[in-house]
Short mmCIF file of C-alpha atoms in Angstrom, two decimals:
data_model
loop_
_atom_site.label_atom_id
_atom_site.label_comp_id
_atom_site.label_asym_id
_atom_site.label_seq_id
_atom_site.Cartn_x
_atom_site.Cartn_y
_atom_site.Cartn_z
CA MET A 262 23.14 -10.96 -42.10
CA ARG A 263 22.22 -9.07 -38.70
CA GLN A 264 24.41 -6.44 -37.14
CA SER A 265 23.81 -5.26 -33.97
CA ILE A 266 23.43 -1.63 -33.37
CA ILE A 267 23.10 0.39 -29.84
CA GLN A 268 21.50 3.84 -29.45
CA VAL A 269 23.90 5.69 -25.92
CA ASP A 270 23.01 8.92 -24.17
CA SER A 271 26.43 10.39 -23.59
CA PHE A 272 27.73 12.77 -20.77
CA THR A 273 24.38 12.32 -18.84
CA ASP A 274 22.95 9.72 -16.01
CA LYS A 275 19.55 9.90 -17.24
CA PRO A 276 17.85 8.68 -20.34
CA PHE A 277 17.06 10.84 -23.32
CA ALA A 278 19.29 14.06 -22.27
CA GLY A 279 23.28 14.50 -22.86
CA ASN A 280 24.42 13.58 -26.47
CA PRO A 281 22.91 10.27 -28.57
CA ALA A 282 25.31 8.16 -30.50
CA GLY A 283 25.08 5.02 -32.40
CA VAL A 284 27.29 2.26 -31.55
CA CYS A 285 28.17 -0.53 -33.94
CA PHE A 286 30.26 -3.03 -32.66
CA LEU A 287 31.98 -4.64 -35.79
CA ASP A 288 33.34 -8.53 -36.48
CA GLY A 289 35.93 -6.60 -38.23
CA PRO A 290 36.18 -4.17 -41.10
CA ALA A 291 33.42 -2.89 -42.83
CA LYS A 292 32.94 -0.87 -45.77
CA GLU A 293 33.01 2.84 -45.72
CA SER A 294 29.94 3.21 -48.17
CA TRP A 295 28.13 1.12 -45.53
CA MET A 296 28.83 2.65 -42.55
CA ARG A 297 27.87 5.93 -44.20
CA SER A 298 24.58 4.50 -44.99
CA VAL A 299 24.29 3.57 -41.34
CA ALA A 300 25.21 6.58 -40.03
CA SER A 301 22.88 8.68 -42.23
CA GLU A 302 20.29 6.32 -41.13
CA MET A 303 20.67 6.70 -37.29
CA ASN A 304 20.63 10.80 -38.53
CA LEU A 305 22.83 11.43 -35.14
CA SER A 306 25.30 13.64 -34.45
CA GLU A 307 27.64 10.84 -34.93
CA THR A 308 27.53 7.07 -35.06
CA ALA A 309 30.92 4.98 -34.16
CA PHE A 310 31.84 1.73 -35.47
CA PHE A 311 34.57 -0.27 -34.25
CA TYR A 312 36.13 -3.81 -33.81
CA LYS A 313 38.73 -5.43 -31.94
CA GLN A 314 42.50 -4.77 -33.47
CA GLY A 315 45.38 -7.18 -32.18
CA LYS A 316 45.88 -8.42 -28.48
CA ASP A 317 43.97 -7.11 -25.17
CA TYR A 318 41.83 -4.42 -25.25
CA ASN A 319 42.82 -2.15 -28.75
CA TYR A 320 39.54 -1.56 -31.07
CA ASN A 321 39.90 0.09 -34.26
CA LEU A 322 37.38 3.24 -33.91
CA ARG A 323 35.45 5.31 -36.60
CA TRP A 324 32.99 8.04 -36.02
CA PHE A 325 30.65 9.31 -39.09
CA THR A 326 28.24 12.24 -38.94
CA PRO A 327 24.96 11.73 -41.17
CA VAL A 328 27.20 13.18 -44.19
CA ALA A 329 30.77 12.77 -43.25
CA GLU A 330 33.63 11.11 -41.28
CA VAL A 331 35.22 13.06 -38.61
CA GLU A 332 39.14 13.03 -36.97
CA MET A 333 37.59 13.12 -33.38
CA CYS A 334 34.53 12.56 -31.55
CA GLY A 335 34.00 12.44 -27.67
CA HIS A 336 30.52 11.53 -27.11
CA ALA A 337 30.60 8.73 -29.41
CA THR A 338 33.65 7.47 -28.06
CA LEU A 339 32.72 7.58 -24.39
CA ALA A 340 29.07 5.37 -26.11
CA SER A 341 31.82 2.93 -27.32
CA ALA A 342 33.61 2.44 -24.14
CA HIS A 343 30.36 2.50 -22.12
CA VAL A 344 29.04 -0.44 -24.32
CA LEU A 345 32.44 -2.44 -24.21
CA PHE A 346 32.36 -2.03 -20.18
CA LYS A 347 29.06 -2.53 -19.03
CA ASP A 348 28.50 -5.78 -21.68
CA ASN A 349 31.72 -6.87 -20.19
CA HIS A 350 33.60 -7.33 -23.24
CA VAL A 351 36.62 -5.34 -21.05
CA PRO A 352 36.85 -5.91 -17.44
CA HIS A 353 36.46 -2.70 -15.04
CA ASP A 354 40.14 -2.82 -14.36
CA ASN A 355 41.31 -2.12 -17.97
CA ARG A 356 41.82 0.58 -19.58
CA ILE A 357 40.68 0.42 -23.45
CA THR A 358 42.75 2.04 -26.45
CA PHE A 359 40.88 3.07 -29.32
CA HIS A 360 43.17 3.58 -32.53
CA THR A 361 41.54 6.38 -34.80
CA LEU A 362 42.53 8.81 -36.97
CA SER A 363 43.43 11.37 -34.11
CA GLY A 364 46.03 8.70 -33.28
CA PRO A 365 45.32 6.26 -29.90
CA LEU A 366 42.64 7.30 -27.44
CA TYR A 367 42.12 6.03 -24.27
CA ALA A 368 38.79 4.88 -21.65
CA SER A 369 39.05 3.79 -18.22
CA LEU A 370 36.69 3.40 -15.72
CA ASN A 371 36.78 5.56 -12.48
CA GLY A 372 33.96 4.72 -10.27
CA GLU A 373 30.81 5.62 -12.28
CA TRP A 374 32.59 7.67 -14.80
CA ILE A 375 34.32 6.91 -17.56
CA GLU A 376 37.41 9.16 -18.37
CA LEU A 377 38.65 9.62 -21.53
CA ASN A 378 42.37 10.60 -22.38
CA PHE A 379 42.59 12.82 -25.48
CA PRO A 380 45.33 15.40 -27.19
CA ALA A 381 44.86 18.65 -25.89
CA LYS A 382 43.91 21.47 -28.68
CA ILE A 383 45.61 24.63 -27.75
CA PRO A 384 43.56 27.48 -29.47
CA ARG A 385 45.26 30.03 -31.51
CA GLU A 386 44.09 33.38 -31.99
CA GLU A 387 42.94 35.20 -34.83
CA SER A 388 41.23 38.06 -35.90
CA ILE A 389 37.50 37.84 -35.98
CA PRO A 390 35.71 36.60 -39.41
CA GLU A 391 33.89 39.10 -40.98
CA ASN A 392 30.50 38.71 -40.49
CA LEU A 393 30.72 36.56 -37.59
CA GLU A 394 29.77 39.36 -35.06
CA SER A 395 26.00 39.45 -36.95
CA ALA A 396 25.85 35.85 -37.26
CA LEU A 397 26.23 35.39 -33.44
CA GLY A 398 24.69 38.46 -32.38
CA PHE A 399 27.63 39.63 -30.08
CA LYS A 400 31.27 40.45 -30.48
CA PRO A 401 33.72 38.06 -29.17
CA SER A 402 35.72 39.24 -27.04
CA TYR A 403 38.68 36.71 -27.95
CA PHE A 404 38.53 34.30 -31.30
CA ALA A 405 40.75 31.52 -32.18
CA LYS A 406 41.15 28.48 -34.15
CA ALA A 407 42.00 25.24 -32.95
CA GLY A 408 42.31 21.72 -34.97
CA GLU A 409 39.07 21.44 -37.02
CA ASP A 410 37.13 24.08 -35.09
CA CYS A 411 37.13 27.51 -34.16
CA MET A 412 36.41 29.06 -31.03
CA ALA A 413 34.68 32.21 -30.35
CA VAL A 414 34.53 34.08 -26.38
CA CYS A 415 31.55 35.91 -24.86
CA ASP A 416 31.76 37.89 -21.88
CA SER A 417 28.15 37.10 -21.13
CA GLU A 418 26.74 33.48 -19.90
CA ASP A 419 23.14 34.36 -20.31
CA THR A 420 24.46 35.30 -23.97
CA ILE A 421 25.68 31.80 -24.31
CA ARG A 422 22.64 30.18 -22.83
CA ASN A 423 20.01 32.38 -25.36
CA LEU A 424 21.94 32.12 -28.38
CA THR A 425 19.99 31.93 -31.63
CA PRO A 426 22.88 32.29 -34.04
CA ASN A 427 22.38 32.34 -37.80
CA ILE A 428 23.17 28.55 -38.88
CA SER A 429 23.52 29.17 -42.38
CA ALA A 430 26.16 31.78 -41.99
CA ILE A 431 28.08 29.51 -40.01
CA GLU A 432 27.96 27.29 -42.08
CA LYS A 433 30.30 29.28 -44.53
CA LEU A 434 32.36 29.48 -41.57
CA PRO A 435 36.33 27.47 -43.27
CA THR A 436 36.02 25.06 -40.27
CA ARG A 437 34.38 21.96 -39.28
CA GLY A 438 32.63 23.81 -36.49
CA LEU A 439 32.19 26.74 -34.13
CA ILE A 440 32.72 26.78 -30.42
CA VAL A 441 30.94 29.50 -28.36
CA THR A 442 31.90 30.02 -24.67
CA ALA A 443 31.98 31.95 -21.68
CA ARG A 444 32.88 31.82 -17.85
CA GLY A 445 30.21 29.75 -16.29
CA SER A 446 28.71 30.02 -12.22
CA GLY A 447 27.39 27.95 -9.88
CA ASP A 448 28.76 24.17 -10.11
CA TYR A 449 30.33 25.27 -13.34
CA ASN A 450 33.37 26.47 -14.29
CA PHE A 451 32.57 27.72 -18.13
CA ILE A 452 29.55 26.59 -20.35
CA SER A 453 29.75 26.40 -24.01
CA ARG A 454 27.70 25.45 -27.30
CA PHE A 455 28.72 23.72 -30.40
CA PHE A 456 27.53 24.39 -33.92
CA ALA A 457 28.46 22.21 -36.96
CA PRO A 458 26.36 22.87 -40.01
CA ALA A 459 29.27 21.95 -42.44
CA VAL A 460 29.03 18.46 -41.40
CA GLY A 461 25.11 17.93 -40.67
CA ILE A 462 24.97 19.10 -37.33
CA PRO A 463 23.23 22.34 -36.98
CA GLU A 464 23.69 22.10 -33.32
CA ASP A 465 25.83 19.37 -31.28
CA PRO A 466 23.93 18.85 -27.71
CA VAL A 467 27.33 17.87 -25.81
CA THR A 468 30.78 17.77 -27.98
CA GLY A 469 33.60 15.68 -26.14
CA SER A 470 35.93 16.80 -28.89
CA ALA A 471 35.44 20.78 -27.93
CA HIS A 472 36.11 20.45 -24.43
CA CYS A 473 39.47 19.54 -25.69
CA VAL A 474 39.95 22.94 -26.74
CA LEU A 475 37.74 24.67 -24.02
CA ALA A 476 39.97 23.24 -21.52
CA PRO A 477 43.35 24.41 -22.01
CA TYR A 478 41.90 27.68 -22.77
CA TRP A 479 39.64 27.93 -19.45
CA MET A 480 42.78 26.25 -17.42
CA ASN A 481 44.98 29.34 -18.80
CA VAL A 482 42.07 32.01 -17.85
CA LEU A 483 41.00 30.76 -14.64
CA GLY A 484 44.18 29.35 -13.34
CA LYS A 485 42.36 25.91 -12.99
CA THR A 486 43.84 22.05 -14.22
CA GLU A 487 40.57 20.62 -13.25
CA MET A 488 37.16 21.99 -14.13
CA VAL A 489 33.41 21.22 -14.97
CA GLY A 490 31.91 22.52 -18.37
CA TYR A 491 28.56 22.28 -19.06
CA GLN A 492 27.04 22.81 -22.72
CA ALA A 493 24.15 24.59 -22.50
CA SER A 494 22.24 22.99 -25.39
CA PRO A 495 18.57 21.98 -25.22
CA ARG A 496 19.42 18.72 -24.11
CA GLY A 497 22.45 19.64 -21.98
CA GLY A 498 25.17 17.87 -20.21
CA ALA A 499 28.40 18.31 -18.22
CA VAL A 500 31.77 17.21 -19.01
CA ARG A 501 34.54 16.82 -16.36
CA VAL A 502 38.03 18.32 -17.89
CA ARG A 503 41.60 17.41 -16.59
CA VAL A 504 44.61 18.97 -17.90
CA GLU A 505 47.49 16.74 -17.72
CA ASP A 506 50.38 18.23 -19.97
CA ASP A 507 49.44 17.77 -23.62
CA ARG A 508 46.35 15.80 -22.88
CA VAL A 509 42.70 16.22 -21.56
CA ILE A 510 40.99 13.57 -19.45
CA LEU A 511 37.48 13.87 -20.05
CA ALA A 512 35.11 12.47 -17.71
CA GLY A 513 31.26 11.82 -18.07
CA LYS A 514 28.95 8.92 -17.56
CA ALA A 515 26.51 7.51 -20.33
CA VAL A 516 23.27 5.04 -20.43
CA ILE A 517 22.25 2.91 -23.12
CA VAL A 518 18.58 3.56 -24.20
CA ILE A 519 18.13 1.52 -27.33
CA ARG A 520 19.18 -2.20 -28.37
CA GLY A 521 18.42 -3.38 -32.06
CA GLU A 522 19.41 -4.98 -34.91
CA LEU A 523 20.31 -3.62 -38.51
CA TYR A 524 19.32 -5.79 -41.38
CA THR A 525 22.16 -5.64 -43.83
#
């Protein structure tokens, strides 16, 4: 049996930038052990597996890192939606509903941009963990937890861009990943980076789910409901965000870079 697999660069309009994701469009449910093996073989931050569920444009969607299943992944959802629209599985004027561990997530086209409708994750301030300052090389002005992740705010954009953290120390935090962020400049309202060594991702290039935390935080700081964030990893990528009540609309572009077949 052969299974098609596609590699998509998300949150970018050019190949070899943004965040690469594997995309497997399945005929139906697959064994979890097989999905884990494929994700490990792809060795990308996430590989998405989805199949048609019921009527209209409903799909069951799961995401796996090389070592673990995750509850939410923005860039691999964007990649999945891009494949469905690009290959004409879904008409461009229709909305996709993905059924996931995080509940229903929605994707639709707005011009050249794909908009993802995700639940907002409100950060809750907590005391700064011991040794976090030494792990990061700066003292956060604000530290919070939100969902699976935690977030540290820095007063300097340059510090975030030039950060070389202690990944081993971050891995010991009781969280999926660590978001670091600062107010941006120029075209960007804020910048960020995301480290998740606990699930096999030392640094993620562009993280949609992290922007579900960043958007409500920076909305309250900047007084804006629509913003543009830039994730300043070596590959880098921009994410448009819009806060609507308890949801965050993430907008990005994507590019297919590889089409292949898995021999299973």
